[in-house]
Amino acid sequence: MPQAALARPGGPVRPKWAYRARQTAWAVVDLVFPPRCAGCRRSGERFCTACQTSLSLITAPVCEWCGYPADPQAGVCRNCRGRGAAALAGIRSVAFFEGPLQGALHQLKYRRDVILADTLARWLAQSWDPAALPGDLVVPVPLSAQRLRERGYNQAGLLARGFADLCGLACRPEALRKTRHTASQVGLSAEARQTNVRQAFDAQPAAVAGRAVILLDDVCTTGATLVAGAEALAAAGARSVWGFTLGRAR
Ligand SMILES: [Zn+2]
Ligand SMILES: [Zn+2]
């Protein structure tokens, strides 16, 4: 993908200097440690063209609320029907969480391949349509203090920074905090996920009051985490909150 002009629905954007500076730094690292594709492990590129073209992108028509592919006549899908007006305006995701994207996000999250975040963020930037998903502030879904200590970095925070730098948006990772450690959501039912993360977040009014927030995460499964985060952001005075994720569970 060309670096200077990034084509997306809102028109091309020029990445912020911070993103370009990191790209230069990563290029130096690549000279010393040639990258492997995060999707297929082939040597040479960080995320190869073959893997990028095999992503299962999520395109319109989608459910107005959850962003899952849906009947264009329906407006909202069957799962979202009757759902009350929540703090979360809706969710949009770039591609299904499978194949090379699953491999790449695993690499980013568990194998400390932090450079990969800027490459993957290009997919967020390219598919972000400001008309469909309005926002002027990017806030990543935070990790608990305990999880952050264990992992050393927040993968959603790295993706949020790359996305914000590419789209000329502000990014405030400190605006949303996870106030308690929650059990892993893996293997829990939709209902159990909601209970697990309810009131686990706290937002800073000084950072989010009056702002249209894009709450960013790596993967969306049931949306429970995004809803809980959005409730905290709305309580702190955010004007609107949209969830945006790179991957989406089938
Ligand atoms: Zn590949
Ligand atoms: Zn839906």
PDB file of C-alpha atoms and ligand atoms in Angstrom:
ATOM      1  CA  MET A   1       0.000   0.000   0.000  1.00  0.00           C
ATOM      2  CA  PRO A   2       1.395   3.450  -0.845  1.00  0.00           C
ATOM      3  CA  GLN A   3       2.268   5.366   2.263  1.00  0.00           C
ATOM      4  CA  ALA A   4       1.669   9.009   1.416  1.00  0.00           C
ATOM      5  CA  ALA A   5      -1.901   8.867   0.179  1.00  0.00           C
ATOM      6  CA  LEU A   6      -4.171   6.392   1.835  1.00  0.00           C
ATOM      7  CA  ALA A   7      -7.422   5.845  -0.033  1.00  0.00           C
ATOM      8  CA  ARG A   8     -10.487   5.514   2.153  1.00  0.00           C
ATOM      9  CA  PRO A   9     -14.169   6.452   1.882  1.00  0.00           C
ATOM     10  CA  GLY A  10     -13.549   9.893   3.422  1.00  0.00           C
ATOM     11  CA  GLY A  11     -10.776  10.643   0.896  1.00  0.00           C
ATOM     12  CA  PRO A  12      -7.015  10.201   1.027  1.00  0.00           C
ATOM     13  CA  VAL A  13      -5.166  11.169   4.169  1.00  0.00           C
ATOM     14  CA  ARG A  14      -1.538  11.869   4.903  1.00  0.00           C
ATOM     15  CA  PRO A  15      -0.274  10.028   7.977  1.00  0.00           C
ATOM     16  CA  LYS A  16       0.887  12.147  10.909  1.00  0.00           C
ATOM     17  CA  TRP A  17       4.645  12.603  11.295  1.00  0.00           C
ATOM     18  CA  ALA A  18       4.652  10.216  14.281  1.00  0.00           C
ATOM     19  CA  TYR A  19       3.412   7.372  12.082  1.00  0.00           C
ATOM     20  CA  ARG A  20       5.937   8.175   9.357  1.00  0.00           C
ATOM     21  CA  ALA A  21       8.723   8.390  11.936  1.00  0.00           C
ATOM     22  CA  ARG A  22       7.795   4.962  13.290  1.00  0.00           C
ATOM     23  CA  GLN A  23       7.731   3.540   9.746  1.00  0.00           C
ATOM     24  CA  THR A  24      11.324   4.734   9.314  1.00  0.00           C
ATOM     25  CA  ALA A  25      12.322   3.151  12.616  1.00  0.00           C
ATOM     26  CA  TRP A  26      10.591  -0.131  11.717  1.00  0.00           C
ATOM     27  CA  ALA A  27      12.386  -0.171   8.338  1.00  0.00           C
ATOM     28  CA  VAL A  28      15.716  -0.065  10.202  1.00  0.00           C
ATOM     29  CA  VAL A  29      14.600  -2.914  12.474  1.00  0.00           C
ATOM     30  CA  ASP A  30      13.577  -4.908   9.377  1.00  0.00           C
ATOM     31  CA  LEU A  31      17.081  -4.581   7.947  1.00  0.00           C
ATOM     32  CA  VAL A  32      18.480  -6.278  11.045  1.00  0.00           C
ATOM     33  CA  PHE A  33      15.626  -8.740  11.600  1.00  0.00           C
ATOM     34  CA  PRO A  34      13.868  -9.419   8.268  1.00  0.00           C
ATOM     35  CA  PRO A  35      10.150  -9.658   8.988  1.00  0.00           C
ATOM     36  CA  ARG A  36       7.940 -12.691   8.522  1.00  0.00           C
ATOM     37  CA  CYS A  37       4.343 -12.438   7.417  1.00  0.00           C
ATOM     38  CA  ALA A  38       2.088 -12.497  10.468  1.00  0.00           C
ATOM     39  CA  GLY A  39      -0.530 -14.450   8.519  1.00  0.00           C
ATOM     40  CA  CYS A  40       1.477 -17.204   6.765  1.00  0.00           C
ATOM     41  CA  ARG A  41       4.982 -16.835   8.306  1.00  0.00           C
ATOM     42  CA  ARG A  42       6.600 -16.427   4.881  1.00  0.00           C
ATOM     43  CA  SER A  43       9.731 -14.324   5.059  1.00  0.00           C
ATOM     44  CA  GLY A  44       9.963 -10.838   3.529  1.00  0.00           C
ATOM     45  CA  GLU A  45       6.887  -8.850   4.515  1.00  0.00           C
ATOM     46  CA  ARG A  46       5.126  -8.085   7.776  1.00  0.00           C
ATOM     47  CA  PHE A  47       1.690  -8.942   6.334  1.00  0.00           C
ATOM     48  CA  CYS A  48       1.988 -10.247   2.782  1.00  0.00           C
ATOM     49  CA  THR A  49      -0.172  -9.330  -0.188  1.00  0.00           C
ATOM     50  CA  ALA A  50      -1.572 -12.861  -0.493  1.00  0.00           C
ATOM     51  CA  CYS A  51      -2.727 -12.782   3.134  1.00  0.00           C
ATOM     52  CA  GLN A  52      -4.155  -9.278   2.750  1.00  0.00           C
ATOM     53  CA  THR A  53      -6.183 -10.251  -0.302  1.00  0.00           C
ATOM     54  CA  SER A  54      -7.564 -13.313   1.477  1.00  0.00           C
ATOM     55  CA  LEU A  55      -9.110 -11.299   4.356  1.00  0.00           C
ATOM     56  CA  SER A  56     -12.881 -11.797   4.680  1.00  0.00           C
ATOM     57  CA  LEU A  57     -13.794  -8.111   4.646  1.00  0.00           C
ATOM     58  CA  ILE A  58     -17.172  -7.124   6.053  1.00  0.00           C
ATOM     59  CA  THR A  59     -18.981  -4.933   3.559  1.00  0.00           C
ATOM     60  CA  ALA A  60     -22.469  -3.395   3.310  1.00  0.00           C
ATOM     61  CA  PRO A  61     -25.259  -4.293   3.828  1.00  0.00           C
ATOM     62  CA  VAL A  62     -24.730  -4.676   7.566  1.00  0.00           C
ATOM     63  CA  CYS A  63     -26.970  -4.407  10.629  1.00  0.00           C
ATOM     64  CA  GLU A  64     -27.255  -0.713  11.587  1.00  0.00           C
ATOM     65  CA  TRP A  65     -26.338  -1.483  15.182  1.00  0.00           C
ATOM     66  CA  CYS A  66     -23.961  -4.435  15.413  1.00  0.00           C
ATOM     67  CA  GLY A  67     -22.403  -4.123  11.960  1.00  0.00           C
ATOM     68  CA  TYR A  68     -22.787  -7.830  11.190  1.00  0.00           C
ATOM     69  CA  PRO A  69     -23.781  -8.661   7.591  1.00  0.00           C
ATOM     70  CA  ALA A  70     -27.572  -8.427   7.395  1.00  0.00           C
ATOM     71  CA  ASP A  71     -30.529  -8.206   5.053  1.00  0.00           C
ATOM     72  CA  PRO A  72     -30.585  -4.635   3.642  1.00  0.00           C
ATOM     73  CA  GLN A  73     -34.352  -4.416   4.202  1.00  0.00           C
ATOM     74  CA  ALA A  74     -34.069  -5.281   7.873  1.00  0.00           C
ATOM     75  CA  GLY A  75     -32.226  -2.234   9.255  1.00  0.00           C
ATOM     76  CA  VAL A  76     -31.187  -4.039  12.391  1.00  0.00           C
ATOM     77  CA  CYS A  77     -30.540  -7.779  12.473  1.00  0.00           C
ATOM     78  CA  ARG A  78     -32.635 -10.277  14.412  1.00  0.00           C
ATOM     79  CA  ASN A  79     -30.198 -10.326  17.347  1.00  0.00           C
ATOM     80  CA  CYS A  80     -30.363  -6.551  17.747  1.00  0.00           C
ATOM     81  CA  ARG A  81     -34.117  -6.142  17.397  1.00  0.00           C
ATOM     82  CA  GLY A  82     -35.671  -4.780  20.579  1.00  0.00           C
ATOM     83  CA  ARG A  83     -32.313  -3.757  21.941  1.00  0.00           C
ATOM     84  CA  GLY A  84     -32.782  -0.518  23.894  1.00  0.00           C
ATOM     85  CA  ALA A  85     -31.003   2.701  22.967  1.00  0.00           C
ATOM     86  CA  ALA A  86     -27.637   1.965  24.467  1.00  0.00           C
ATOM     87  CA  ALA A  87     -24.693   4.223  25.203  1.00  0.00           C
ATOM     88  CA  LEU A  88     -23.044   2.553  22.227  1.00  0.00           C
ATOM     89  CA  ALA A  89     -24.313   3.976  18.919  1.00  0.00           C
ATOM     90  CA  GLY A  90     -23.183   0.895  17.005  1.00  0.00           C
ATOM     91  CA  ILE A  91     -20.276  -1.346  16.082  1.00  0.00           C
ATOM     92  CA  ARG A  92     -18.339  -1.680  12.847  1.00  0.00           C
ATOM     93  CA  SER A  93     -15.581  -4.195  12.105  1.00  0.00           C
ATOM     94  CA  VAL A  94     -13.162  -4.508   9.212  1.00  0.00           C
ATOM     95  CA  ALA A  95     -13.017  -8.271   8.613  1.00  0.00           C
ATOM     96  CA  PHE A  96     -13.978 -11.622  10.063  1.00  0.00           C
ATOM     97  CA  PHE A  97     -11.605 -12.938  12.708  1.00  0.00           C
ATOM     98  CA  GLU A  98     -10.306 -15.970  10.845  1.00  0.00           C
ATOM     99  CA  GLY A  99      -7.451 -17.105   8.604  1.00  0.00           C
ATOM    100  CA  PRO A 100      -4.555 -14.642   8.257  1.00  0.00           C
ATOM    101  CA  LEU A 101      -6.230 -11.953  10.387  1.00  0.00           C
ATOM    102  CA  GLN A 102      -6.606 -14.368  13.286  1.00  0.00           C
ATOM    103  CA  GLY A 103      -2.933 -15.296  12.918  1.00  0.00           C
ATOM    104  CA  ALA A 104      -1.877 -11.655  12.748  1.00  0.00           C
ATOM    105  CA  LEU A 105      -3.865 -10.540  15.790  1.00  0.00           C
ATOM    106  CA  HIS A 106      -2.560 -13.511  17.741  1.00  0.00           C
ATOM    107  CA  GLN A 107       0.949 -12.464  16.769  1.00  0.00           C
ATOM    108  CA  LEU A 108       0.284  -8.901  17.937  1.00  0.00           C
ATOM    109  CA  LYS A 109      -1.370  -9.892  21.192  1.00  0.00           C
ATOM    110  CA  TYR A 110       0.678 -12.835  22.424  1.00  0.00           C
ATOM    111  CA  ARG A 111       3.982 -12.768  20.547  1.00  0.00           C
ATOM    112  CA  ARG A 112       5.012  -9.182  21.249  1.00  0.00           C
ATOM    113  CA  ASP A 113       5.064  -8.291  17.539  1.00  0.00           C
ATOM    114  CA  VAL A 114       4.222  -4.663  18.360  1.00  0.00           C
ATOM    115  CA  ILE A 115       5.500  -3.311  15.019  1.00  0.00           C
ATOM    116  CA  LEU A 116       2.684  -5.197  13.334  1.00  0.00           C
ATOM    117  CA  ALA A 117       0.115  -2.827  14.874  1.00  0.00           C
ATOM    118  CA  ASP A 118       0.968   0.008  12.477  1.00  0.00           C
ATOM    119  CA  THR A 119       0.623  -2.332   9.486  1.00  0.00           C
ATOM    120  CA  LEU A 120      -2.741  -3.638  10.682  1.00  0.00           C
ATOM    121  CA  ALA A 121      -3.932  -0.125  11.540  1.00  0.00           C
ATOM    122  CA  ARG A 122      -3.878   0.676   7.831  1.00  0.00           C
ATOM    123  CA  TRP A 123      -6.837  -1.669   7.429  1.00  0.00           C
ATOM    124  CA  LEU A 124      -8.749   0.276  10.062  1.00  0.00           C
ATOM    125  CA  ALA A 125      -7.876   3.574   8.374  1.00  0.00           C
ATOM    126  CA  GLN A 126      -8.797   2.313   4.924  1.00  0.00           C
ATOM    127  CA  SER A 127     -12.183   1.029   5.894  1.00  0.00           C
ATOM    128  CA  TRP A 128     -13.142   3.878   8.227  1.00  0.00           C
ATOM    129  CA  ASP A 129     -15.973   5.888   6.723  1.00  0.00           C
ATOM    130  CA  PRO A 130     -16.443   9.064   8.839  1.00  0.00           C
ATOM    131  CA  ALA A 131     -19.974   9.497   7.485  1.00  0.00           C
ATOM    132  CA  ALA A 132     -21.038   6.059   8.723  1.00  0.00           C
ATOM    133  CA  LEU A 133     -18.955   6.013  11.889  1.00  0.00           C
ATOM    134  CA  PRO A 134     -18.507   9.596  13.133  1.00  0.00           C
ATOM    135  CA  GLY A 135     -15.778  10.399  15.627  1.00  0.00           C
ATOM    136  CA  ASP A 136     -13.160  12.967  16.613  1.00  0.00           C
ATOM    137  CA  LEU A 137     -11.380  11.091  19.396  1.00  0.00           C
ATOM    138  CA  VAL A 138      -9.980   7.555  19.420  1.00  0.00           C
ATOM    139  CA  VAL A 139      -9.955   5.693  22.743  1.00  0.00           C
ATOM    140  CA  PRO A 140      -8.691   2.104  22.946  1.00  0.00           C
ATOM    141  CA  VAL A 141     -10.387  -0.524  25.105  1.00  0.00           C
ATOM    142  CA  PRO A 142      -8.006  -0.664  28.092  1.00  0.00           C
ATOM    143  CA  LEU A 143      -6.485  -3.673  29.813  1.00  0.00           C
ATOM    144  CA  SER A 144      -6.625  -4.011  33.575  1.00  0.00           C
ATOM    145  CA  ALA A 145      -3.486  -2.852  35.392  1.00  0.00           C
ATOM    146  CA  GLN A 146      -2.681  -6.495  36.140  1.00  0.00           C
ATOM    147  CA  ARG A 147      -2.990  -7.627  32.502  1.00  0.00           C
ATOM    148  CA  LEU A 148      -1.000  -4.612  31.303  1.00  0.00           C
ATOM    149  CA  ARG A 149       1.813  -5.534  33.705  1.00  0.00           C
ATOM    150  CA  GLU A 150       1.806  -9.118  32.427  1.00  0.00           C
ATOM    151  CA  ARG A 151       1.746  -8.259  28.717  1.00  0.00           C
ATOM    152  CA  GLY A 152       3.708  -5.027  28.839  1.00  0.00           C
ATOM    153  CA  TYR A 153       1.532  -3.271  26.244  1.00  0.00           C
ATOM    154  CA  ASN A 154      -2.081  -2.941  25.168  1.00  0.00           C
ATOM    155  CA  GLN A 155      -2.573  -4.292  21.641  1.00  0.00           C
ATOM    156  CA  ALA A 156      -5.768  -2.220  21.220  1.00  0.00           C
ATOM    157  CA  GLY A 157      -3.807   0.873  22.270  1.00  0.00           C
ATOM    158  CA  LEU A 158      -1.184   0.258  19.571  1.00  0.00           C
ATOM    159  CA  LEU A 159      -3.866  -0.221  16.907  1.00  0.00           C
ATOM    160  CA  ALA A 160      -5.686   2.914  18.130  1.00  0.00           C
ATOM    161  CA  ARG A 161      -2.499   4.981  17.922  1.00  0.00           C
ATOM    162  CA  GLY A 162      -1.778   3.787  14.372  1.00  0.00           C
ATOM    163  CA  PHE A 163      -5.356   4.372  13.246  1.00  0.00           C
ATOM    164  CA  ALA A 164      -5.518   7.861  14.815  1.00  0.00           C
ATOM    165  CA  ASP A 165      -2.153   8.862  13.310  1.00  0.00           C
ATOM    166  CA  LEU A 166      -3.235   7.667   9.875  1.00  0.00           C
ATOM    167  CA  CYS A 167      -6.563   9.497   9.995  1.00  0.00           C
ATOM    168  CA  GLY A 168      -5.440  12.707  11.713  1.00  0.00           C
ATOM    169  CA  LEU A 169      -7.499  12.037  14.839  1.00  0.00           C
ATOM    170  CA  ALA A 170      -6.618  12.572  18.490  1.00  0.00           C
ATOM    171  CA  CYS A 171      -5.954   9.448  20.564  1.00  0.00           C
ATOM    172  CA  ARG A 172      -6.344   9.410  24.364  1.00  0.00           C
ATOM    173  CA  PRO A 173      -5.542   5.961  25.815  1.00  0.00           C
ATOM    174  CA  GLU A 174      -5.756   7.350  29.352  1.00  0.00           C
ATOM    175  CA  ALA A 175      -9.361   8.504  28.877  1.00  0.00           C
ATOM    176  CA  LEU A 176     -10.772   5.070  29.739  1.00  0.00           C
ATOM    177  CA  ARG A 177      -9.493   2.905  32.561  1.00  0.00           C
ATOM    178  CA  LYS A 178     -10.314  -0.627  33.547  1.00  0.00           C
ATOM    179  CA  THR A 179     -10.988  -0.429  37.256  1.00  0.00           C
ATOM    180  CA  ARG A 180     -10.969  -4.113  38.058  1.00  0.00           C
ATOM    181  CA  HIS A 181      -9.463  -7.256  36.629  1.00  0.00           C
ATOM    182  CA  THR A 182     -12.073  -9.418  34.875  1.00  0.00           C
ATOM    183  CA  ALA A 183     -11.889 -13.087  33.954  1.00  0.00           C
ATOM    184  CA  SER A 184     -11.033 -13.841  30.320  1.00  0.00           C
ATOM    185  CA  GLN A 185     -14.124 -13.591  28.099  1.00  0.00           C
ATOM    186  CA  VAL A 186     -13.025 -16.671  26.138  1.00  0.00           C
ATOM    187  CA  GLY A 187     -15.552 -19.483  26.464  1.00  0.00           C
ATOM    188  CA  LEU A 188     -18.220 -17.397  28.240  1.00  0.00           C
ATOM    189  CA  SER A 189     -21.804 -17.099  26.967  1.00  0.00           C
ATOM    190  CA  ALA A 190     -23.067 -13.716  25.723  1.00  0.00           C
ATOM    191  CA  GLU A 191     -24.911 -13.163  29.000  1.00  0.00           C
ATOM    192  CA  ALA A 192     -21.957 -14.174  31.160  1.00  0.00           C
ATOM    193  CA  ARG A 193     -19.715 -11.840  29.157  1.00  0.00           C
ATOM    194  CA  GLN A 194     -22.000  -8.919  29.925  1.00  0.00           C
ATOM    195  CA  THR A 195     -22.036  -9.636  33.653  1.00  0.00           C
ATOM    196  CA  ASN A 196     -18.280 -10.151  33.628  1.00  0.00           C
ATOM    197  CA  VAL A 197     -17.424  -6.684  32.261  1.00  0.00           C
ATOM    198  CA  ARG A 198     -20.313  -4.613  33.648  1.00  0.00           C
ATOM    199  CA  GLN A 199     -19.058  -1.534  35.496  1.00  0.00           C
ATOM    200  CA  ALA A 200     -15.455  -2.552  34.986  1.00  0.00           C
ATOM    201  CA  PHE A 201     -14.559   0.764  33.296  1.00  0.00           C
ATOM    202  CA  ASP A 202     -14.142   4.349  34.361  1.00  0.00           C
ATOM    203  CA  ALA A 203     -13.774   7.332  31.982  1.00  0.00           C
ATOM    204  CA  GLN A 204     -12.251  10.784  32.515  1.00  0.00           C
ATOM    205  CA  PRO A 205     -14.779  13.578  31.908  1.00  0.00           C
ATOM    206  CA  ALA A 206     -11.967  16.074  31.181  1.00  0.00           C
ATOM    207  CA  ALA A 207     -10.856  13.941  28.218  1.00  0.00           C
ATOM    208  CA  VAL A 208     -14.162  12.818  26.742  1.00  0.00           C
ATOM    209  CA  ALA A 209     -16.916  15.340  27.617  1.00  0.00           C
ATOM    210  CA  GLY A 210     -18.580  16.563  24.432  1.00  0.00           C
ATOM    211  CA  ARG A 211     -16.421  14.356  22.213  1.00  0.00           C
ATOM    212  CA  ALA A 212     -17.537  11.879  19.563  1.00  0.00           C
ATOM    213  CA  VAL A 213     -15.541   8.837  20.644  1.00  0.00           C
ATOM    214  CA  ILE A 214     -14.396   5.906  18.525  1.00  0.00           C
ATOM    215  CA  LEU A 215     -13.866   3.088  21.006  1.00  0.00           C
ATOM    216  CA  LEU A 216     -11.306   0.826  19.413  1.00  0.00           C
ATOM    217  CA  ASP A 217     -10.564  -2.839  20.060  1.00  0.00           C
ATOM    218  CA  ASP A 218      -8.755  -5.639  18.239  1.00  0.00           C
ATOM    219  CA  VAL A 219     -11.651  -8.110  18.102  1.00  0.00           C
ATOM    220  CA  CYS A 220     -15.390  -7.971  18.789  1.00  0.00           C
ATOM    221  CA  THR A 221     -17.151 -11.152  19.860  1.00  0.00           C
ATOM    222  CA  THR A 222     -20.512 -10.277  21.451  1.00  0.00           C
ATOM    223  CA  GLY A 223     -19.918  -6.546  21.883  1.00  0.00           C
ATOM    224  CA  ALA A 224     -20.220  -6.800  25.704  1.00  0.00           C
ATOM    225  CA  THR A 225     -16.852  -5.118  26.319  1.00  0.00           C
ATOM    226  CA  LEU A 226     -17.631  -2.285  23.903  1.00  0.00           C
ATOM    227  CA  VAL A 227     -21.034  -1.722  25.537  1.00  0.00           C
ATOM    228  CA  ALA A 228     -19.508  -1.596  29.024  1.00  0.00           C
ATOM    229  CA  GLY A 229     -16.782   0.803  27.866  1.00  0.00           C
ATOM    230  CA  ALA A 230     -19.335   2.989  26.075  1.00  0.00           C
ATOM    231  CA  GLU A 231     -21.471   3.198  29.221  1.00  0.00           C
ATOM    232  CA  ALA A 232     -18.516   4.609  31.156  1.00  0.00           C
ATOM    233  CA  LEU A 233     -17.692   7.056  28.346  1.00  0.00           C
ATOM    234  CA  ALA A 234     -21.305   8.220  28.099  1.00  0.00           C
ATOM    235  CA  ALA A 235     -21.471   8.668  31.881  1.00  0.00           C
ATOM    236  CA  ALA A 236     -18.385  10.894  31.607  1.00  0.00           C
ATOM    237  CA  GLY A 237     -20.172  13.095  29.060  1.00  0.00           C
ATOM    238  CA  ALA A 238     -19.122  11.728  25.650  1.00  0.00           C
ATOM    239  CA  ARG A 239     -21.429  13.064  22.924  1.00  0.00           C
ATOM    240  CA  SER A 240     -21.482   9.727  21.106  1.00  0.00           C
ATOM    241  CA  VAL A 241     -19.592   6.438  21.169  1.00  0.00           C
ATOM    242  CA  TRP A 242     -19.070   4.066  18.254  1.00  0.00           C
ATOM    243  CA  GLY A 243     -17.243   0.751  18.567  1.00  0.00           C
ATOM    244  CA  PHE A 244     -14.669  -0.046  15.876  1.00  0.00           C
ATOM    245  CA  THR A 245     -12.707  -3.290  15.691  1.00  0.00           C
ATOM    246  CA  LEU A 246     -10.351  -4.913  13.239  1.00  0.00           C
ATOM    247  CA  GLY A 247     -11.682  -8.455  13.696  1.00  0.00           C
ATOM    248  CA  ARG A 248     -15.168  -9.797  14.145  1.00  0.00           C
ATOM    249  CA  ALA A 249     -16.062 -13.248  15.438  1.00  0.00           C
ATOM    250  CA  ARG A 250     -18.430 -15.213  13.203  1.00  0.00           C
TER     251      ARG A 250
HETATM  252 ZN    ZN B   1       1.179 -14.005   4.367  1.00  0.00          ZN
HETATM  253 ZN    ZN B   2     -27.283  -6.554  14.635  1.00  0.00          ZN
END
